[in-house]
Amino acid sequence: MGELREHWVNLRTASPSHLRVRLVALAASVVFALCLVAAGGGGPTVWIGTVVLGALVVAQPAGVMPAFFLVWAIAAWWAAVPGPWHWALLPAAWSLLLVHASAALAASVPPQATVPRSVLTRYAARVGVVAAAVTLVWGLAALAAAGGSGSAGVGPVPSIIGLAVLAAALLGYVRLRRRHTAPDAR
Amino acid sequence: MAAFERADAWRPTHALQRCLVAVLTIAPVALVFRRPDLLVLVSPLALVLAWSLATRPQERPDHRFGLSHGQVREGDQALAVADLEPVEGAEVLSAALTPAPFVRAVLRERMRQARDSDDQLVQRTCTVADADGPQVQGYRRLLVGVRVTRWGVRRIGPLQVAAAGAWGSYRWGPLSMDAQALRVLPQPAAFDTSAPAPHPRGLVGMHRSSRPGEGSEFATIRPFQVGDRLRRIHWPRSSRTGELHVTSSYADQDTHVAVLVDAHYDLGRSGGLDGDVSSLDRSVRAAAAVAEHFLHQGDRVSLRVLSARTPLVVPTGTGRRHGVRILDTLSGVQASVDEQTDPRRVHLGIGSGTLVVMISSLVSPDALTQAATLAARGTSVVVVDALGEAVARVAPSGERDALARTAWRIRMLERDREIRAIRAQGVAVVPWLGPGSLDVVLLELARRRRRVGA
């Protein structure tokens, strides 16, 4: 209860610039919900849930809430949109980037402090660079989808690669945990 | 110690962890289930992850903390200065001061008032800076403006410093640095008096002596004597009479003013310079005002604080530096009752001819006893009632307790009786009203002295 009150107090006393940074996450979550609508996926529950989680990211940018939002959003897309490609993928990916960047910046600075303009400019420029790279990926995905049967022609290779990556990820995660929980971890 | 070591290192944040988890779970799923759209969705997080890992900061930033001023006056502003080394990979630097009583943040943006879970007002004593800004001796300087609202030795800090890497993926700190002490001198209350000091005896000052001598106030025109200065020759009179005449003046004299501050009790709750005033606040500010006023007139001023915890003494002196010394001493006053010492036996080292200004809330009978003892020796004593009209506002500690309220009222009645008794002994008791508080009393003392002299 005390932690919830701290979040509420932080939100109420946040500087206007910090609040604007947080609100970017909410705006991006609304954009993602609209992308879902445009792609014809999900229903009101999913759309409203996306926006509500976006609001929770605004309230708690430093905790696990942004991770919940990302998992929810991608899972909702996977479950609700038939795929493999839709034009709304691009704004959806951009909005995920904005949610992440907004939460990361908001968590990096004290809520009551004014966020300097130079920091905002730097983040905006970087988001622009990554957004451009994402556009490239989106274009490649469009070409792959337009190429016909997508990855069906290459047989089970993508699935094998996927499972290998998953196994490597689990191994890497275990090693990372062990390194950070070791007594002499710095 | 372990917590300190954990803080004094670059550690991955939730932002990095969520990128890592998202990429390492979504990408395989996308491949297994042949969904390139999921790869597109996770691609920004993958790029951010790669960027963060490539620019991971390695070095720990060197850091230090200081204050812009060693001492300030009440209501003045000071800066908490945090110097952080902008190491490679660090992008956003931040500093935050732990809230402390009577230390307010200097706001640069509007902020709503809110209380935290400890019911304390949230202060905006924090700042953020870009690591790529101008540096001072290789450090990036972070400034937190604070305004101190009450005299005394105030703790500024502890100060927490932190730094974040690219995309907020790695964080160093927050690391706590020890609080710094800031001496806050009392802001003298408005005070002025045009009345003369009752016993001017010194050689220089602004009080007119009854004797002729070197001074600025005209006395008479008299015939020239050997030793008179040529510039004092009054030529019109000399040319009329054919004999040299000179203008003579009264000597200017100073006096010794001994300021006694009764710091046995601090009644009421202090709200700082802009808030409620406790009895010790009024005493200290009144003492500062009286000392500054007489020092400005060229008088010699000494200070003595009557308190068991801080029995401070400033010997007689004059000038601006002495004034600062008195204010500095007053800033260290702490209320504490001394029940062991008999006030009649305390030797205050005050000679005859001294004007004693005792500033007291008159709640402790000790101060009144000492004033009566001094007056009985023939010393001019003026007691300034620091509680004055604030009696009604100053609440006893148990204000909600009916018994405590009754006890307080009884004590106030006793206090009135004690004040009447000491007045009957010839000690002037005046309430502190700021400018002109002492005028009537000082005029009366001067008149009395002239009558005695005649």
XYZ file of C-alpha atoms in Angstrom:
640
model
C 0.000 0.000 0.000
C 2.877 2.318 0.890
C 4.525 1.619 -2.459
C 1.311 2.405 -4.324
C 1.083 5.701 -2.445
C 4.687 6.494 -3.368
C 3.833 5.953 -7.044
C 0.818 8.224 -6.681
C 2.840 10.910 -4.890
C 5.566 10.682 -7.536
C 2.978 11.094 -10.243
C 1.349 14.073 -8.537
C 4.599 15.842 -7.789
C 6.400 15.031 -11.020
C 7.774 18.012 -12.887
C 5.829 18.975 -16.026
C 8.701 17.852 -18.259
C 8.896 14.492 -16.505
C 5.136 14.110 -16.764
C 5.292 14.795 -20.494
C 7.904 12.055 -20.872
C 5.621 9.634 -19.046
C 2.566 10.620 -21.044
C 4.365 9.658 -24.248
C 3.946 6.047 -23.087
C 0.196 6.510 -22.746
C -0.076 8.126 -26.168
C 1.980 5.305 -27.683
C -0.246 2.683 -26.061
C -3.297 4.382 -27.599
C -1.550 4.289 -30.992
C -0.836 0.578 -30.525
C -4.506 -0.063 -29.686
C -5.525 1.826 -32.827
C -3.073 -0.268 -34.850
C -4.716 -3.402 -33.478
C -8.082 -2.015 -34.525
C -6.720 -1.184 -37.976
C -5.254 -4.658 -38.349
C -8.642 -6.097 -37.428
C -7.379 -7.926 -34.371
C -8.782 -8.380 -30.920
C -11.830 -6.810 -29.412
C -12.742 -4.037 -27.013
C -11.254 -5.968 -24.102
C -7.853 -6.159 -25.762
C -7.950 -2.551 -26.911
C -9.014 -1.182 -23.538
C -6.556 -3.495 -21.770
C -3.744 -2.092 -23.910
C -4.613 1.491 -23.000
C -5.048 0.630 -19.310
C -1.624 -1.039 -19.246
C -0.228 2.051 -20.962
C -1.692 4.156 -18.151
C -0.063 1.833 -15.625
C 3.278 2.339 -17.374
C 2.774 6.071 -16.776
C 2.183 5.368 -13.095
C 5.095 2.952 -12.668
C 7.702 3.378 -15.376
C 10.521 2.016 -13.221
C 8.998 -1.337 -12.350
C 7.757 -4.350 -14.249
C 4.778 -2.568 -15.769
C 6.484 -1.670 -19.072
C 7.522 -5.323 -19.452
C 3.908 -6.401 -18.843
C 2.778 -3.927 -21.450
C 5.245 -5.215 -24.060
C 4.341 -8.857 -23.415
C 0.614 -8.046 -23.481
C 0.892 -6.003 -26.673
C 2.937 -8.550 -28.625
C 0.862 -11.459 -27.344
C -2.324 -9.611 -28.292
C -0.983 -9.023 -31.781
C 0.069 -12.645 -32.127
C -3.284 -13.946 -30.921
C -5.560 -11.435 -32.600
C -3.968 -10.447 -35.913
C -3.815 -13.217 -38.510
C -0.451 -12.080 -39.949
C 2.082 -12.477 -41.444
C 2.154 -8.794 -42.451
C 0.013 -5.678 -42.217
C 0.782 -2.039 -42.890
C -0.229 -1.216 -39.271
C 2.773 -3.231 -38.089
C 5.016 -0.214 -38.594
C 3.174 2.262 -36.334
C 2.637 -0.590 -33.876
C 6.404 -1.263 -33.706
C 7.082 2.455 -33.386
C 4.627 2.714 -30.520
C 6.331 -0.169 -28.679
C 9.626 1.677 -29.133
C 8.090 4.851 -27.733
C 6.660 3.054 -24.706
C 10.046 1.527 -23.968
C 12.010 4.752 -24.466
C 9.567 6.809 -22.439
C 9.597 4.364 -19.521
C 13.398 4.037 -19.651
C 13.946 7.801 -19.560
C 11.319 8.338 -16.860
C 12.959 5.646 -14.734
C 16.433 7.154 -15.187
C 15.734 10.505 -13.543
C 14.022 11.579 -10.304
C 10.344 12.389 -10.961
C 10.535 15.840 -9.380
C 13.492 16.959 -11.490
C 13.224 18.914 -14.683
C 14.344 16.813 -17.628
C 16.859 18.903 -19.587
C 16.010 19.761 -23.171
C 19.326 18.291 -24.373
C 18.410 14.898 -22.891
C 14.995 15.013 -24.558
C 16.598 15.944 -27.876
C 19.081 13.099 -27.580
C 16.335 10.571 -26.864
C 14.197 11.937 -29.713
C 17.106 11.611 -32.148
C 17.834 8.063 -31.057
C 14.212 7.035 -31.271
C 14.255 8.464 -34.797
C 17.311 6.373 -35.744
C 15.815 3.161 -34.357
C 12.440 3.951 -35.914
C 14.173 4.292 -39.299
C 15.853 0.915 -38.818
C 12.512 -0.607 -37.834
C 11.012 0.805 -41.023
C 13.681 -1.090 -42.941
C 12.838 -4.309 -41.122
C 9.145 -3.684 -41.777
C 9.931 -3.236 -45.492
C 11.927 -6.460 -45.587
C 9.093 -8.280 -43.848
C 6.703 -6.871 -46.452
C 8.940 -8.161 -49.242
C 9.188 -11.566 -47.585
C 5.423 -11.736 -47.145
C 4.823 -10.595 -50.727
C 7.352 -13.167 -51.983
C 4.772 -15.876 -51.692
C 4.574 -18.448 -48.993
C 6.981 -16.630 -46.693
C 9.221 -19.081 -44.843
C 7.201 -22.103 -45.854
C 9.582 -22.722 -48.751
C 12.592 -23.222 -46.518
C 11.053 -26.087 -44.616
C 11.702 -26.549 -40.917
C 14.831 -24.324 -40.841
C 13.194 -21.271 -39.179
C 11.664 -23.477 -36.496
C 15.017 -25.124 -35.773
C 16.714 -21.739 -35.635
C 13.971 -20.484 -33.359
C 14.311 -23.399 -30.950
C 18.090 -23.016 -30.958
C 17.763 -19.311 -30.155
C 15.285 -20.120 -27.397
C 17.663 -22.689 -25.889
C 20.570 -20.225 -26.139
C 18.395 -17.563 -24.517
C 17.559 -19.819 -21.579
C 21.200 -20.774 -21.162
C 22.272 -17.164 -21.357
C 19.623 -16.158 -18.841
C 20.738 -18.816 -16.368
C 24.380 -17.747 -16.723
C 23.459 -14.095 -16.338
C 21.467 -14.792 -13.182
C 24.314 -16.836 -11.751
C 26.799 -14.046 -12.477
C 24.645 -11.356 -10.865
C 23.734 -13.391 -7.799
C 27.302 -14.555 -7.110
C 28.739 -13.183 -3.814
C 31.547 -11.300 -5.561
C 29.233 -9.857 -8.238
C 29.857 -6.152 -8.779
C 28.717 -2.294 2.777
C 27.427 -4.766 0.218
C 24.638 -2.366 -0.661
C 27.199 0.396 -1.153
C 29.262 -1.811 -3.441
C 26.178 -2.739 -5.405
C 25.340 0.920 -5.840
C 28.908 1.868 -6.766
C 28.804 -0.163 -9.977
C 27.067 -0.060 -13.322
C 24.130 -2.408 -13.135
C 21.529 -3.412 -15.738
C 18.124 -1.857 -15.240
C 14.582 -3.072 -15.820
C 14.775 -1.442 -19.242
C 17.640 -3.691 -20.352
C 16.087 -6.755 -18.764
C 12.752 -6.277 -20.507
C 14.494 -5.847 -23.869
C 16.506 -8.983 -23.247
C 13.520 -11.042 -22.126
C 11.305 -9.766 -24.952
C 13.884 -10.451 -27.644
C 14.897 -13.862 -26.328
C 11.310 -15.082 -25.992
C 9.516 -13.414 -28.886
C 12.165 -14.004 -31.561
C 12.214 -17.832 -31.151
C 8.422 -17.884 -30.983
C 8.255 -15.857 -34.185
C 10.622 -18.273 -35.891
C 8.970 -21.402 -34.585
C 5.485 -20.245 -35.512
C 6.648 -18.522 -38.714
C 5.325 -15.079 -37.800
C 7.551 -12.373 -39.317
C 5.164 -9.717 -37.966
C 6.281 -10.609 -34.427
C 9.888 -10.157 -35.518
C 8.999 -6.679 -36.775
C 7.325 -5.859 -33.465
C 10.311 -7.001 -31.426
C 12.890 -5.449 -33.759
C 12.993 -2.005 -32.001
C 13.703 -3.731 -28.686
C 16.431 -5.828 -30.328
C 18.046 -2.702 -31.742
C 17.851 -0.918 -28.386
C 19.353 -3.976 -26.712
C 22.241 -4.122 -29.162
C 22.835 -0.370 -28.783
C 22.811 -0.617 -24.991
C 25.222 -3.550 -24.874
C 27.583 -1.836 -27.321
C 27.755 1.347 -25.257
C 27.829 -0.207 -21.813
C 29.683 2.087 -19.381
C 32.638 0.500 -17.614
C 34.281 3.112 -15.383
C 32.792 4.289 -12.129
C 32.259 8.028 -12.001
C 34.253 9.932 -9.417
C 32.022 12.123 -7.306
C 32.103 14.767 -4.594
C 29.669 16.968 -2.739
C 29.979 20.443 -1.278
C 28.041 23.576 -0.520
C 28.334 26.925 -2.243
C 28.398 28.784 1.094
C 29.784 28.056 4.532
C 27.166 30.241 6.173
C 24.106 32.124 5.031
C 21.389 34.189 6.612
C 17.910 32.880 7.298
C 15.821 32.971 4.141
C 18.883 33.086 1.895
C 19.595 30.536 -0.758
C 22.539 28.198 -1.053
C 23.542 25.605 -3.573
C 24.285 21.962 -2.959
C 27.010 21.247 -5.489
C 27.478 17.681 -6.707
C 30.431 17.062 -8.996
C 30.233 13.913 -11.094
C 32.815 12.643 -13.497
C 31.167 12.125 -16.898
C 32.720 8.737 -17.699
C 32.365 7.154 -21.117
C 28.900 5.726 -21.625
C 27.245 7.826 -18.908
C 24.611 10.037 -20.465
C 22.204 11.301 -17.833
C 23.443 12.426 -14.414
C 21.155 13.146 -11.515
C 21.412 14.305 -7.921
C 18.785 14.418 -5.192
C 18.962 15.874 -1.706
C 17.305 14.100 1.173
C 14.690 16.442 2.672
C 15.636 18.094 5.942
C 13.740 20.360 8.340
C 13.773 24.042 7.383
C 15.471 23.316 4.070
C 13.219 24.113 1.109
C 13.806 23.503 -2.535
C 14.185 26.424 -4.908
C 11.590 25.677 -7.546
C 12.310 26.085 -11.225
C 8.987 24.670 -12.360
C 5.584 24.757 -10.727
C 4.882 21.775 -8.522
C 1.852 20.607 -6.629
C 2.114 20.220 -2.880
C 1.885 16.596 -1.808
C 2.859 14.532 1.175
C 4.745 11.258 1.012
C 3.971 8.084 2.933
C 5.747 9.557 5.991
C 3.392 12.557 5.818
C 6.263 14.872 4.881
C 5.901 17.508 2.201
C 7.595 16.365 -0.984
C 10.415 18.752 -1.887
C 11.884 19.149 -5.319
C 15.483 18.985 -4.188
C 16.773 17.133 -7.192
C 18.312 17.925 -10.511
C 19.208 16.217 -13.760
C 21.971 17.094 -16.191
C 23.176 15.886 -19.530
C 26.651 14.348 -19.187
C 27.743 16.183 -22.339
C 27.483 19.669 -20.831
C 30.223 22.080 -19.758
C 32.686 20.707 -17.209
C 34.495 22.189 -14.239
C 37.920 20.609 -13.627
C 36.850 17.485 -15.463
C 33.599 17.132 -13.543
C 30.057 17.807 -14.575
C 28.485 20.080 -11.997
C 24.958 19.462 -10.716
C 23.398 22.218 -8.656
C 20.478 21.843 -6.289
C 19.145 25.149 -5.003
C 17.915 25.228 -1.415
C 16.520 27.961 0.803
C 17.059 27.656 4.531
C 14.248 29.113 6.577
C 15.516 28.898 10.140
C 18.676 29.902 11.929
C 20.943 27.235 13.397
C 23.215 24.589 12.000
C 21.256 22.929 9.230
C 22.064 19.594 7.644
C 22.082 19.740 3.872
C 21.877 16.219 2.572
C 22.687 13.383 2.413
C 22.957 13.756 -1.336
C 22.203 10.860 -3.641
C 23.888 10.801 -7.019
C 23.209 8.504 -9.947
C 24.033 8.144 -13.600
C 22.324 6.332 -16.435
C 23.755 4.932 -19.662
C 22.303 4.867 -23.158
C 18.561 4.091 -23.277
C 18.548 3.956 -19.473
C 19.807 0.379 -19.731
C 22.584 0.657 -17.161
C 22.542 2.643 -13.979
C 25.244 3.645 -11.535
C 24.051 4.490 -8.041
C 22.125 5.976 -6.391
C 25.070 6.556 -4.110
C 24.643 8.478 -0.895
C 27.107 11.158 0.170
C 27.240 12.431 3.731
C 25.289 15.534 4.728
C 27.080 18.863 5.004
C 26.516 21.353 7.794
C 25.425 24.839 6.838
C 25.538 27.590 9.442
C 22.470 29.768 9.163
C 22.713 33.146 10.843
C 19.534 34.619 12.284
C 17.836 37.318 10.277
C 17.722 40.279 12.659
C 14.178 41.470 13.245
C 13.360 45.048 12.271
C 14.617 47.218 15.091
C 15.611 50.830 15.563
C 15.776 53.249 18.429
C 16.424 56.932 18.601
C 16.772 57.009 22.378
C 20.251 57.512 23.859
C 22.079 54.830 25.811
C 21.891 55.586 29.531
C 25.606 55.322 30.433
C 27.904 56.373 27.586
C 31.461 56.116 28.873
C 33.727 55.222 26.019
C 35.726 57.446 23.737
C 34.075 56.983 20.345
C 30.480 56.474 19.433
C 27.288 58.209 18.573
C 26.029 59.141 22.004
C 26.457 62.778 22.972
C 28.415 63.321 26.149
C 27.595 66.064 28.588
C 31.278 67.025 28.523
C 32.898 69.119 25.802
C 35.394 67.410 23.570
C 36.006 66.169 20.052
C 32.655 65.478 18.527
C 30.213 66.490 15.894
C 27.509 68.261 17.900
C 27.893 72.017 18.432
C 28.259 73.173 22.068
C 29.295 76.824 22.169
C 31.703 79.538 20.899
C 34.459 80.304 23.311
C 37.771 82.228 23.343
C 40.757 80.483 21.730
C 42.961 78.430 24.020
C 46.351 76.907 23.408
C 45.901 73.544 21.747
C 42.723 74.413 19.847
C 42.739 73.453 16.211
C 42.970 76.226 13.674
C 40.079 74.839 11.648
C 37.789 75.420 14.626
C 38.365 79.201 14.616
C 35.061 81.040 14.207
C 36.121 83.938 11.965
C 32.953 86.124 12.080
C 33.046 86.266 15.875
C 36.818 86.719 15.941
C 36.712 89.649 13.481
C 33.866 91.334 15.389
C 35.524 91.115 18.788
C 39.140 91.423 17.660
C 39.956 88.310 19.639
C 40.232 84.724 18.376
C 37.188 82.559 19.108
C 36.645 78.873 18.352
C 33.592 76.637 18.122
C 33.504 73.854 20.655
C 31.537 70.594 20.523
C 30.314 67.891 22.820
C 32.302 64.694 22.921
C 30.871 61.599 21.257
C 30.842 58.510 23.426
C 29.995 54.881 23.176
C 28.587 52.464 25.697
C 28.810 48.810 26.538
C 25.638 46.887 25.759
C 25.470 43.391 27.210
C 22.893 41.254 25.438
C 21.673 38.315 27.510
C 19.607 35.676 25.765
C 17.504 33.385 27.912
C 17.517 30.079 26.053
C 16.159 27.882 28.802
C 12.965 27.062 26.907
C 11.784 27.109 23.325
C 8.015 27.468 23.406
C 5.784 27.029 20.418
C 6.505 25.467 17.076
C 8.819 27.167 14.664
C 7.694 27.301 11.075
C 10.811 28.991 9.785
C 11.136 32.533 8.542
C 7.750 32.583 6.803
C 5.821 30.498 9.290
C 5.021 30.451 12.985
C 7.576 31.829 15.397
C 8.708 30.022 18.532
C 9.819 31.925 21.612
C 13.478 31.108 20.913
C 13.081 32.358 17.339
C 11.856 35.689 18.654
C 14.617 35.823 21.279
C 17.420 35.061 18.849
C 16.154 37.416 16.144
C 15.557 40.176 18.696
C 19.058 39.678 20.137
C 20.515 39.859 16.631
C 18.584 43.059 15.943
C 19.622 44.737 19.197
C 23.278 43.752 18.748
C 23.363 44.934 15.124
C 21.725 48.226 16.029
C 24.141 49.133 18.817
C 27.165 47.923 16.867
C 26.067 50.125 13.987
C 26.055 53.052 16.430
C 29.654 52.309 17.342
C 28.881 50.849 20.766
C 30.629 47.896 22.320
C 28.415 44.818 22.495
C 28.848 41.522 24.305
C 26.610 38.463 24.252
C 25.831 35.790 26.762
C 23.468 32.876 26.198
C 21.833 31.390 29.276
C 21.324 27.739 28.439
C 22.552 24.532 30.011
C 23.367 23.039 26.610
C 24.926 26.027 24.880
C 26.268 28.465 27.479
C 27.829 30.674 24.814
C 29.715 33.884 25.461
C 30.996 36.546 23.085
C 33.256 39.088 24.810
C 32.899 42.803 24.313
C 33.763 44.072 20.874
C 32.731 46.404 18.131
C 32.577 46.602 14.366
C 31.070 44.581 11.544
C 33.186 41.501 12.112
C 32.106 41.432 15.726
C 28.492 41.600 14.541
C 29.009 38.547 12.359
C 30.634 36.800 15.297
C 27.584 37.499 17.446
C 25.216 36.241 14.746
C 27.376 33.160 14.295
C 27.205 32.475 18.023
C 23.446 33.030 18.096
C 23.030 30.470 15.325
C 24.396 27.821 17.682
C 21.880 28.427 20.470
C 19.951 25.403 21.674
C 17.277 25.553 24.311
C 17.985 23.654 27.492
C 16.908 24.327 31.032
C 19.556 24.506 33.744
C 18.052 23.398 37.037
C 21.350 22.786 38.857
C 22.710 26.316 38.958
C 21.441 28.949 41.329
C 20.863 32.025 39.125
C 21.790 34.375 41.981
C 25.289 32.894 42.108
C 26.039 33.128 38.406
C 28.656 35.779 37.693
C 27.848 37.397 34.390
C 30.940 39.618 34.311
C 28.958 42.786 33.799
C 30.464 45.962 35.196
C 28.766 49.150 36.272
C 27.730 51.514 33.500
C 26.760 48.649 31.256
C 23.368 48.610 29.600
C 22.018 45.093 29.974
C 19.391 44.011 27.458
C 17.987 40.687 28.575
C 15.814 38.913 26.028
C 13.687 36.235 27.568
C 10.330 34.534 27.256
C 10.134 34.988 31.037
C 8.808 31.493 31.534
C 11.797 30.439 33.575
C 12.069 32.387 36.846
C 15.897 32.156 36.584
C 16.085 34.937 34.016
C 13.979 37.236 36.182
C 16.125 36.434 39.208
C 19.270 37.352 37.308
C 17.699 40.568 36.027
C 16.694 41.507 39.575
C 20.205 40.708 40.881
C 21.788 42.925 38.232
C 19.348 45.766 38.861
C 20.053 45.550 42.586
C 23.737 46.218 41.796
C 22.795 49.447 40.040
C 23.137 48.164 36.481
C 20.683 49.494 33.904
C 18.618 46.474 32.903
C 15.966 46.256 30.217
C 14.129 42.974 29.940
C 12.624 42.285 26.541
C 9.664 39.943 26.753
C 10.130 37.679 23.739
C 6.816 35.945 24.273
C 4.909 39.216 24.382
C 1.673 39.104 22.460
C 2.469 35.619 21.223
C 1.458 34.109 24.586
C -1.952 33.207 23.238
C -0.499 31.592 20.117
C 2.239 29.625 21.837
C 0.638 26.376 22.842
C 1.993 24.181 25.604
C 3.156 20.738 24.621
C -0.032 19.015 25.674
C -2.435 21.515 24.177
C -5.185 18.927 23.737
C -4.921 17.852 27.314
C -7.238 19.884 29.545
C -4.916 19.447 32.510
C -1.933 20.733 30.538
C -3.965 23.712 29.365
C -4.896 24.549 32.937
C -1.301 24.167 34.101
C -0.183 26.466 31.289
C -2.721 29.114 32.272
C -1.598 28.915 35.901
C 2.022 29.328 34.804
C 1.055 32.358 32.709
C -0.675 33.921 35.729
C 2.435 33.288 37.822
C 4.504 34.833 35.062
C 2.372 37.990 35.133
C 2.861 38.190 38.873
C 6.636 37.749 38.542
C 6.785 40.479 35.894
C 4.852 42.853 38.151
C 7.189 42.031 41.038
C 10.340 42.699 39.021
C 8.896 45.940 37.674
C 8.342 46.988 41.235
C 12.087 46.496 41.781
C 12.834 49.012 39.037
C 13.551 46.648 36.171
C 11.912 47.705 32.935
C 10.075 44.907 31.124
C 8.991 45.668 27.576
C 7.383 43.409 25.014
C 9.288 42.878 21.789
C 7.535 44.999 19.180
C 10.359 45.574 16.720
C 11.312 49.197 15.932
C 11.030 51.493 18.944
C 10.656 48.643 21.441
C 13.290 50.087 23.756
C 12.818 53.825 23.136
C 10.618 54.604 26.127
C 12.737 52.538 28.494
C 16.078 53.951 27.338
C 14.761 57.528 27.565
C 13.528 56.831 31.083
C 16.893 55.313 32.094
C 18.767 58.299 30.642
C 16.457 60.740 32.479
C 16.906 58.836 35.724
C 20.669 58.975 35.312
C 20.597 62.726 34.681
C 18.453 63.200 37.800
C 20.925 61.155 39.826
C 23.831 63.120 38.308
C 22.172 66.438 39.128
